Tab-separated table of C-alpha atoms in Angstrom:
chain	number	residue	atom	x	y	z
A	196	MET	CA	61.728	-101.267	41.943
A	197	GLN	CA	62.491	-104.219	44.241
A	198	PHE	CA	63.379	-107.608	42.827
A	199	THR	CA	61.761	-110.451	44.793
A	200	SER	CA	62.955	-113.597	42.906
A	201	GLU	CA	65.300	-114.580	40.131
A	202	GLN	CA	65.614	-117.737	38.056
A	203	ARG	CA	67.286	-118.841	34.832
A	204	LEU	CA	64.657	-120.378	32.639
A	205	ASP	CA	67.255	-121.936	30.273
A	206	ASP	CA	70.598	-120.928	28.837
A	207	ALA	CA	68.941	-117.970	27.113
A	208	VAL	CA	66.672	-116.153	29.518
A	209	PHE	CA	66.788	-114.684	33.055
A	210	GLU	CA	63.378	-114.092	34.739
A	211	ARG	CA	63.057	-111.715	37.663
A	212	GLU	CA	59.850	-110.937	39.566
A	213	PHE	CA	59.701	-107.433	41.019
A	214	THR	CA	57.407	-105.041	42.854
A	215	LEU	CA	56.948	-101.309	42.188
A	216	GLY	CA	55.151	-100.081	45.207
A	217	GLU	CA	52.085	-102.333	45.287
A	218	ILE	CA	52.426	-103.314	41.589
A	219	PRO	CA	53.822	-106.818	40.856
A	220	GLY	CA	55.750	-107.303	37.632
A	221	ILE	CA	58.142	-109.640	35.790
A	222	LEU	CA	61.332	-108.809	33.788
A	223	TRP	CA	62.834	-111.158	31.288
A	224	THR	CA	66.325	-110.427	29.915
A	225	PRO	CA	68.451	-112.342	27.410
A	226	ALA	CA	71.325	-114.066	29.110
A	227	SER	CA	73.783	-113.717	26.239
A	228	VAL	CA	73.540	-109.921	25.459
A	229	SER	CA	76.391	-107.928	26.900
A	230	VAL	CA	75.099	-104.481	25.925
A	231	PRO	CA	71.909	-102.818	27.157
A	232	ALA	CA	68.964	-104.510	25.437
A	233	PRO	CA	65.987	-102.891	23.723
A	234	LEU	CA	62.743	-103.310	25.736
A	235	ILE	CA	59.314	-104.643	24.844
A	236	LEU	CA	56.473	-103.885	27.292
A	237	LEU	CA	54.110	-106.887	27.250
A	238	GLY	CA	50.494	-105.836	27.520
A	239	HIS	CA	47.788	-108.319	28.421
A	240	PRO	CA	44.089	-108.441	29.397
A	241	PRO	CA	43.044	-107.997	33.114
A	242	LEU	CA	43.035	-111.681	33.890
A	243	GLY	CA	45.905	-111.730	36.300
A	244	LEU	CA	49.612	-112.440	35.732
A	245	HIS	CA	49.333	-115.981	37.052
A	246	LYS	CA	46.693	-116.910	34.510
A	247	MET	CA	48.448	-115.084	31.662
A	248	TYR	CA	51.958	-116.249	32.531
A	249	PRO	CA	52.206	-119.150	30.009
A	250	ARG	CA	51.465	-116.735	27.107
A	251	LEU	CA	53.560	-113.948	28.473
A	252	VAL	CA	56.661	-116.120	29.032
A	253	ALA	CA	56.361	-117.606	25.538
A	254	ARG	CA	56.292	-114.084	24.117
A	255	ALA	CA	59.311	-113.135	26.386
A	256	ARG	CA	61.295	-116.173	25.171
A	257	HIS	CA	60.812	-115.101	21.514
A	258	ALA	CA	61.921	-111.557	22.451
A	259	ALA	CA	65.009	-112.865	24.248
A	260	ALA	CA	65.978	-114.988	21.265
A	261	ASP	CA	66.069	-111.833	19.195
A	262	GLY	CA	68.168	-109.989	21.822
A	263	PHE	CA	65.335	-107.930	23.497
A	264	ALA	CA	64.293	-107.624	27.098
A	265	ALA	CA	60.599	-107.861	27.914
A	266	ALA	CA	58.627	-106.785	30.973
A	267	THR	CA	55.034	-106.772	32.221
A	268	ILE	CA	53.107	-105.551	35.199
A	269	GLU	CA	49.881	-106.552	36.910
A	270	LEU	CA	46.934	-104.413	35.909
A	271	PRO	CA	44.864	-102.531	38.484
A	272	GLY	CA	42.190	-104.769	40.081
A	273	SER	CA	43.724	-107.942	38.705
A	274	GLY	CA	45.611	-110.826	40.236
A	275	ASP	CA	46.507	-110.280	43.870
A	276	ARG	CA	45.955	-106.587	43.676
A	277	PRO	CA	42.974	-105.055	45.656
A	278	ARG	CA	39.645	-105.696	44.043
A	279	TRP	CA	38.124	-102.586	42.393
A	280	ALA	CA	34.398	-102.410	42.960
A	281	ALA	CA	33.586	-100.331	39.857
A	282	ALA	CA	35.563	-102.689	37.677
A	283	GLU	CA	33.851	-105.775	39.185
A	284	GLN	CA	30.455	-104.193	38.570
A	285	ALA	CA	31.323	-103.375	34.955
A	286	ARG	CA	32.481	-106.996	34.370
A	287	ALA	CA	29.256	-108.262	35.890
A	288	ASP	CA	27.210	-106.054	33.595
A	289	LEU	CA	29.256	-107.173	30.590
A	290	ARG	CA	28.690	-110.904	31.454
A	291	ARG	CA	25.012	-110.353	31.933
A	292	ALA	CA	24.580	-108.584	28.603
A	293	MET	CA	26.612	-111.221	26.670
A	294	GLU	CA	24.860	-114.187	28.344
A	295	ALA	CA	21.476	-112.583	27.451
A	296	GLY	CA	22.629	-112.139	23.892
A	297	GLU	CA	22.128	-108.346	24.197
A	298	PRO	CA	24.342	-105.663	22.590
A	299	VAL	CA	27.061	-104.395	24.882
A	300	SER	CA	26.144	-100.697	25.503
A	301	ASP	CA	28.531	-97.811	25.242
A	302	GLU	CA	27.976	-97.198	28.957
A	303	ILE	CA	29.221	-100.723	29.896
A	304	ILE	CA	32.250	-100.376	27.610
A	305	ASP	CA	33.114	-96.965	29.040
A	306	ALA	CA	32.770	-98.175	32.615
A	307	LEU	CA	34.868	-101.268	31.893
A	308	ILE	CA	37.713	-99.740	29.874
A	309	LEU	CA	38.170	-95.980	30.518
A	310	PRO	CA	38.925	-96.170	34.274
A	311	LEU	CA	41.329	-99.060	33.644
A	312	VAL	CA	43.136	-96.959	30.992
A	313	ASP	CA	43.321	-94.019	33.379
A	314	LYS	CA	44.872	-96.084	36.139
A	315	ALA	CA	47.048	-98.489	34.112
A	316	VAL	CA	48.793	-96.026	31.857
A	317	PRO	CA	50.560	-94.022	34.542
A	318	GLU	CA	51.575	-97.262	36.219
A	319	TRP	CA	53.182	-98.460	32.931
A	320	GLN	CA	55.019	-95.124	32.708
A	321	ALA	CA	56.363	-95.548	36.249
A	322	ALA	CA	57.483	-99.049	35.411
A	323	LEU	CA	59.210	-97.779	32.318
A	324	ASP	CA	61.056	-95.210	34.411
A	325	ALA	CA	62.289	-97.944	36.699
A	326	LEU	CA	63.200	-100.396	33.927
A	327	LEU	CA	65.126	-97.864	31.910
A	328	ALA	CA	67.217	-97.043	35.003
A	329	LEU	CA	68.603	-100.638	35.057
A	330	PRO	CA	72.025	-100.906	33.350
A	331	GLU	CA	70.978	-103.975	31.340
A	332	ILE	CA	68.048	-102.153	29.752
A	333	GLY	CA	68.396	-99.626	26.979
A	334	GLY	CA	66.261	-98.180	24.178
A	335	PRO	CA	64.367	-98.189	22.031
A	336	VAL	CA	61.133	-99.261	23.667
A	337	MET	CA	58.068	-100.930	22.072
A	338	TYR	CA	54.659	-101.810	23.530
A	339	SER	CA	53.087	-105.151	22.524
A	340	GLY	CA	49.721	-106.592	23.354
A	341	GLY	CA	46.311	-105.550	24.769
A	342	VAL	CA	44.176	-104.016	26.181
A	343	ILE	CA	44.228	-102.076	22.881
A	344	SER	CA	42.922	-98.924	24.514
A	345	ILE	CA	45.871	-98.963	26.957
A	346	GLY	CA	48.286	-99.361	24.033
A	347	THR	CA	46.530	-96.439	22.235
A	348	ARG	CA	46.823	-94.149	25.218
A	349	LEU	CA	50.476	-95.060	25.804
A	350	ALA	CA	51.297	-94.408	22.140
A	351	VAL	CA	49.851	-90.869	22.554
A	352	VAL	CA	51.320	-89.856	25.886
A	353	GLU	CA	54.590	-91.796	26.246
A	354	PRO	CA	57.287	-90.397	23.823
A	355	ARG	CA	59.728	-93.195	24.803
A	356	ILE	CA	57.620	-95.776	23.026
A	357	SER	CA	58.761	-95.756	19.400
A	358	ALA	CA	56.430	-98.443	17.907
A	359	ALA	CA	53.728	-100.822	18.982
A	360	VAL	CA	52.132	-104.157	18.200
A	361	LEU	CA	48.431	-103.930	19.272
A	362	PHE	CA	46.074	-106.770	19.821
A	363	ALA	CA	42.530	-105.956	18.664
A	364	GLY	CA	40.747	-108.197	21.057
A	365	SER	CA	38.999	-105.870	23.498
A	366	PHE	CA	36.091	-103.458	23.593
A	367	VAL	CA	36.882	-99.844	22.484
A	368	PRO	CA	35.188	-96.810	24.015
A	369	ARG	CA	34.113	-94.190	21.547
A	370	ALA	CA	36.476	-91.709	23.305
A	371	MET	CA	39.480	-93.710	22.199
A	372	PHE	CA	38.913	-92.911	18.567
A	373	GLU	CA	39.854	-89.317	19.056
A	374	GLU	CA	43.002	-90.450	20.891
A	375	ALA	CA	43.750	-92.855	18.004
A	376	ARG	CA	43.929	-89.898	15.605
A	377	GLN	CA	46.770	-88.551	17.655
A	378	VAL	CA	48.912	-91.763	17.353
A	379	THR	CA	51.842	-91.244	14.981
A	380	ILE	CA	54.227	-94.145	15.791
A	381	PRO	CA	54.517	-97.243	13.537
A	382	LEU	CA	51.780	-99.773	14.358
A	383	HIS	CA	51.315	-103.416	13.658
A	384	VAL	CA	47.762	-104.413	14.580
A	385	LEU	CA	46.604	-108.077	14.991
A	386	LEU	CA	42.949	-108.968	14.593
A	387	GLN	CA	41.233	-112.362	14.969
A	388	TRP	CA	38.366	-112.165	12.502
A	389	ASP	CA	36.027	-114.431	14.488
A	390	ASP	CA	36.937	-113.182	17.977
A	391	GLU	CA	33.917	-113.954	20.028
A	392	GLY	CA	34.560	-111.223	22.581
A	393	ASN	CA	35.423	-108.418	20.175
A	394	ASP	CA	33.433	-105.966	18.021
A	395	ARG	CA	35.160	-106.530	14.646
A	396	GLN	CA	33.744	-103.388	13.166
A	397	ALA	CA	34.948	-101.249	16.065
A	398	ALA	CA	38.394	-102.740	15.677
A	399	LEU	CA	38.447	-101.909	11.967
A	400	ASP	CA	37.241	-98.342	12.637
A	401	LEU	CA	39.906	-97.869	15.316
A	402	PHE	CA	42.572	-99.013	12.839
A	403	ASP	CA	41.239	-96.528	10.328
A	404	ALA	CA	41.345	-93.809	12.939
A	405	PHE	CA	45.068	-94.257	13.810
A	406	GLY	CA	47.053	-91.315	12.557
A	407	SER	CA	50.237	-93.211	11.982
A	408	LYS	CA	51.776	-93.011	8.454
A	409	GLU	CA	53.134	-96.545	8.961
A	410	LYS	CA	50.392	-98.926	10.090
A	411	SER	CA	49.458	-102.436	9.023
A	412	LEU	CA	46.423	-104.646	9.846
A	413	HIS	CA	47.009	-108.404	10.122
A	414	ALA	CA	43.698	-110.160	10.179
A	415	ASN	CA	43.433	-113.978	10.543
A	416	MET	CA	40.511	-116.357	10.652
A	417	GLY	CA	39.765	-117.841	14.090
A	418	GLY	CA	38.704	-116.951	17.607
A	419	HIS	CA	40.387	-114.992	20.335
A	420	THR	CA	43.051	-117.520	21.252
A	421	GLY	CA	43.558	-118.920	17.722
A	422	VAL	CA	46.353	-116.565	16.559
A	423	PRO	CA	48.460	-118.596	14.079
A	424	GLN	CA	52.152	-119.056	14.613
A	425	PHE	CA	53.150	-117.187	11.499
A	426	ALA	CA	51.285	-114.086	12.891
A	427	GLY	CA	53.686	-114.103	15.828
A	428	GLU	CA	56.605	-114.439	13.422
A	429	ASP	CA	55.355	-111.374	11.475
A	430	ALA	CA	55.177	-109.370	14.673
A	431	ALA	CA	58.701	-110.509	15.544
A	432	GLN	CA	59.950	-109.097	12.230
A	433	PHE	CA	58.249	-105.805	13.094
A	434	PHE	CA	60.040	-105.767	16.492
A	435	THR	CA	63.373	-106.400	14.757
A	436	ARG	CA	62.791	-103.694	12.224
A	437	HIS	CA	62.066	-101.069	14.854
A	438	LEU	CA	64.323	-102.123	17.737
A	439	LYS	CA	67.552	-102.840	15.889
């Protein structure tokens, strides 16, 4: 991990950009914590860190206010990373189906999501290795955000992640339902009931499939970007319960 820039956003948060090989990322740490801080991995859709930055930094500020570090990385094929022909084709097929008002087929969903999960999860694990080697970062670790299939796979294969807040706002391949049954960590799942880009029934079925004994579904009216403020506050309480 190589840090490429550092700035103090205010009296409470340090922000450092880094690269891990070819993977860009950002680490936010609370300025006032003198002991190693718990860590939240901030998941996001494959829209690029630059576009997602306002929402990511807002989440990181909330985490820092509670004494937690937060970090994110650029997903494969997103931002300034090399374009990925198969992913570009899958996105084009998705747009074409949605613009035509046609159902999104399992084949399109599989081509869009499964290769992304296969590539992104090992990169998240490599980032976690590097982050936990820093003296200012300690455990425990949580994952928070989307793509929900990435969070599901991480919850299965990464034992250092002790709990997760998952955003049900992306398509779910059928293969992920079997993986969901293997998830045992505590889960807090956010669902926007009127999410225009999400299959609500698939999200509900995925929640039902999760094998965790502690899992809660928080559904709110509104579209994809209409998550109410109190939903974020509920998620923050979940972070505090499992990170302190």
